[in-house]
GROMACS .gro file of C-alpha atoms in nm:
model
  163
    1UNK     CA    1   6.674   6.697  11.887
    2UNK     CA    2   6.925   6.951  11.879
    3UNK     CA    3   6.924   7.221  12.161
    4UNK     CA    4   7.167   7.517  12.160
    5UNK     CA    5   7.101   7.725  12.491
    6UNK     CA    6   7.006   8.110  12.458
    7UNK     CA    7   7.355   8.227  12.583
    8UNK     CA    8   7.524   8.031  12.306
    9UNK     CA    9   7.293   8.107  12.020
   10UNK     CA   10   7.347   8.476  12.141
   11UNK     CA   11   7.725   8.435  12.065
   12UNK     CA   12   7.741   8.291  11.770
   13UNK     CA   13   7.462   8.511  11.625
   14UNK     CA   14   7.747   8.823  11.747
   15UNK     CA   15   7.974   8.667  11.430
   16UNK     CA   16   8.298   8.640  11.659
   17UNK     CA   17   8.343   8.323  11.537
   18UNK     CA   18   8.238   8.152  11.195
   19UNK     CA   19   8.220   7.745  11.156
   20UNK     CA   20   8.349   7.614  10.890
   21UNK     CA   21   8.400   7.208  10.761
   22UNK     CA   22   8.718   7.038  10.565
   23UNK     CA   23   8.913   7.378  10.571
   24UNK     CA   24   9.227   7.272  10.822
   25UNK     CA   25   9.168   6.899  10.867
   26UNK     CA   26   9.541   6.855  10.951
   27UNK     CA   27   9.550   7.163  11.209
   28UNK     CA   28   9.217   7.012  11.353
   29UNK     CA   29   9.413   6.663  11.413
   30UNK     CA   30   9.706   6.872  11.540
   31UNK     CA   31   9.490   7.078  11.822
   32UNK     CA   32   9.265   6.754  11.921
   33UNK     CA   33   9.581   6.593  11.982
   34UNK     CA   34   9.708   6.912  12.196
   35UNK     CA   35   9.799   6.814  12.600
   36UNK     CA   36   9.463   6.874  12.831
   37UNK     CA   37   9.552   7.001  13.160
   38UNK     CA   38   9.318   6.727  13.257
   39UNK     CA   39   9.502   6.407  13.124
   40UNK     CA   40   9.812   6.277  13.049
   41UNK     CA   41   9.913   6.215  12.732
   42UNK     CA   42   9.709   6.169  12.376
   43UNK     CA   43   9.610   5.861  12.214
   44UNK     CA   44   9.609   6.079  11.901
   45UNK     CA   45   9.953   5.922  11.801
   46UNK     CA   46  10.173   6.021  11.461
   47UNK     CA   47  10.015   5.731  11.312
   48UNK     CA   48   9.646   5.813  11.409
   49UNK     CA   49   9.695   6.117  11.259
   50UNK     CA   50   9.817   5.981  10.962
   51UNK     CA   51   9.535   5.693  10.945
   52UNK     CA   52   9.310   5.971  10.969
   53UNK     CA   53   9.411   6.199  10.714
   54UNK     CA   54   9.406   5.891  10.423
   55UNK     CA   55   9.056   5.902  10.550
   56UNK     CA   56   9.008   6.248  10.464
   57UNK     CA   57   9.198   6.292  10.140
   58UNK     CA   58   8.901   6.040   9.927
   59UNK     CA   59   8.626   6.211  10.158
   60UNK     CA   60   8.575   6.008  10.474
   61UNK     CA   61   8.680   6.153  10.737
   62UNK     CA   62   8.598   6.516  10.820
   63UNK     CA   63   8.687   6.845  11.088
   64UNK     CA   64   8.454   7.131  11.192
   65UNK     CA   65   8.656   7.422  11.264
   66UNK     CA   66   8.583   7.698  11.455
   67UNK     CA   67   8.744   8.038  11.348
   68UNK     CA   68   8.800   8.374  11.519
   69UNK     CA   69   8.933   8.567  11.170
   70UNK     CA   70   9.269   8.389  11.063
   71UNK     CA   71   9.268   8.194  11.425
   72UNK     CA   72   9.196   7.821  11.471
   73UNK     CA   73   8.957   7.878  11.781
   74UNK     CA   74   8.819   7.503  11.789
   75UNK     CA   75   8.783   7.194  11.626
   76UNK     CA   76   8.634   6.833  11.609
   77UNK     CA   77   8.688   6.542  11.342
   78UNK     CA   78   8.576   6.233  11.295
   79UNK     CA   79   8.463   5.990  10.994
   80UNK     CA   80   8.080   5.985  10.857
   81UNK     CA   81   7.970   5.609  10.701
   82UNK     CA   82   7.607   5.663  10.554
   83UNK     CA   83   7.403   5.862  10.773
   84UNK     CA   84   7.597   5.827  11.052
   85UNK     CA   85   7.899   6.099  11.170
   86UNK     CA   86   8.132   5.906  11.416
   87UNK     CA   87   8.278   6.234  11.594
   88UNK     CA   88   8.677   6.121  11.724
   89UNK     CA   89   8.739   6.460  11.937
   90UNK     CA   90   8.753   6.772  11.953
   91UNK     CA   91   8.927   7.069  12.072
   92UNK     CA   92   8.890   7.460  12.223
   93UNK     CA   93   9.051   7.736  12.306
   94UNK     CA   94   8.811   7.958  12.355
   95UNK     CA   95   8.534   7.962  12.580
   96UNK     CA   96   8.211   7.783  12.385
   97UNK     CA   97   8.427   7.763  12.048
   98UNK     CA   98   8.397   7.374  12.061
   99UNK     CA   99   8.005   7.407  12.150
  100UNK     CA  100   7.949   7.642  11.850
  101UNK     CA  101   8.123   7.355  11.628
  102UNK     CA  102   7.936   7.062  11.774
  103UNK     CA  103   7.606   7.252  11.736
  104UNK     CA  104   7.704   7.346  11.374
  105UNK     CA  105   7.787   7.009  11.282
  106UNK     CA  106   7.447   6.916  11.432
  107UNK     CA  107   7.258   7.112  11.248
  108UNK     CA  108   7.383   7.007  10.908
  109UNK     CA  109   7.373   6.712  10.997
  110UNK     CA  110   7.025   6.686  11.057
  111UNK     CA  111   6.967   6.905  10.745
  112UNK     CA  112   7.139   6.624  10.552
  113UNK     CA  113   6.914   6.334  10.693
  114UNK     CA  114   7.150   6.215  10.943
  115UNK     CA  115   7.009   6.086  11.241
  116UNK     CA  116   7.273   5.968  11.494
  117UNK     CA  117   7.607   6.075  11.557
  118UNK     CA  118   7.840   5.843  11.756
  119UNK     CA  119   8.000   6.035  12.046
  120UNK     CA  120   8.120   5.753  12.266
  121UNK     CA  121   8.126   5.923  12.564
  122UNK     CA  122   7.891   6.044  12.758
  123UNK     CA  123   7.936   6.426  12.864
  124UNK     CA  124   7.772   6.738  12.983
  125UNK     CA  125   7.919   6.939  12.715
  126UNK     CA  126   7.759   6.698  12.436
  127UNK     CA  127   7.501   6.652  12.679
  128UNK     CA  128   7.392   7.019  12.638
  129UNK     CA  129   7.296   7.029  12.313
  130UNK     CA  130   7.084   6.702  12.282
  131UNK     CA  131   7.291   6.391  12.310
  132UNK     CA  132   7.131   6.075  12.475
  133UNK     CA  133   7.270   5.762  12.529
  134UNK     CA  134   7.156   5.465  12.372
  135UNK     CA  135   7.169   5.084  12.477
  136UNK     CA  136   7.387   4.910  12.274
  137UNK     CA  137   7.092   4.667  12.072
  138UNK     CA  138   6.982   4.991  11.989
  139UNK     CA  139   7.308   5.149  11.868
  140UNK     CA  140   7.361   4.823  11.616
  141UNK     CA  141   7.020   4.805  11.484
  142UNK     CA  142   7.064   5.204  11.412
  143UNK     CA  143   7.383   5.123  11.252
  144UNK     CA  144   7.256   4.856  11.023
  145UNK     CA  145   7.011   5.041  10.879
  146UNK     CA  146   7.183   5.466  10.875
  147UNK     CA  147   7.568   5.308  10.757
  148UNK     CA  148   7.361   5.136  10.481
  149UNK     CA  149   7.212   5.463  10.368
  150UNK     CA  150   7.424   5.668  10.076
  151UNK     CA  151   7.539   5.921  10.225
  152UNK     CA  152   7.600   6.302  10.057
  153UNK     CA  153   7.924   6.444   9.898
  154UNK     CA  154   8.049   6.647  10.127
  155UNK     CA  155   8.268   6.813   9.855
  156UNK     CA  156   7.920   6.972   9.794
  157UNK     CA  157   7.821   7.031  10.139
  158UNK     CA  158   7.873   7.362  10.291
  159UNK     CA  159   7.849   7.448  10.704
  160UNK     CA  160   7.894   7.814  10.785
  161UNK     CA  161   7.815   7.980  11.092
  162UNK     CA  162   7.669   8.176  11.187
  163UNK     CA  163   7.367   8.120  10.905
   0.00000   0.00000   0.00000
């Protein structure tokens, strides 16, 4: 169940920032694969990025961008099969930006009939606004049945936020 905390909801109901999907998939690639102060390196390699952006041209692979006027604030991408969004990474660089854009995604994505998004790790900041980890029988049994589900055209889904 998606949770988005009073402070945050408070934020992104002050329309500083707007959340919007497929807009800048390439620029969302580019800032994901950014350096972190807190690692070394990227394994978001020239040919990653490539891989990922033939996924995106026929529709399979998707970013959630987070913008501050004409600015890139924060991003994620990742690929959806069925009803299930595989989220790759994500980005910020601005306090909460990436938070805003996970809880977005959430939210139409659970207006859409999706019901589990893969985040592979386990972190406080996904944490936050409902993720759970699941064992892994459960994880392939969900996938059997969600990836198997149709999922929508997102050429004719929209994600704006503040709503």
């Amino acid at each position: 169940e998606l949770h988005v905390s009073r402070s945050l909801r408070k934020r992104l109901r002050s329309g500083v920032m707007t959340v919007i999907a497929d807009r800048a998939f390439a620029d969302v690639m580019a800032g994901c694969a950014e350096p972190r102060a807190d690692a070394d390196g990227t394994w978001i390699t020239p040919a990653i990025t490539h891989a990922y952006a033939r996924l995106h041209r026929p529709g399979h692979a998707h970013s959630i961008e987070g913008w501050s006027g004409d600015e890139l604030v924060a991003g994620l991408y990742g690929v959806a099969i069925g009803r299930v969004f595989f989220g790759e990474s994500m980005f910020t660089r601005v306090t909460d930006a990436s938070k805003a854009a996970y809880a977005a995604l959430l939210g139409m994505l659970g207006r859409l009939g999706f019901s589990m998004v893969d985040c592979q790790q386990s972190t406080g900041h996904l944490a936050s606004p409902g993720a759970r980890e699941i064992s892994r029988a459960e994880f392939l049994g969900r996938l059997r049945l969600l990836c198997r589900i149709p999922g929508p055209d997102w050429r004719e889904v929209t994600i704006a936020w503040p709503v």
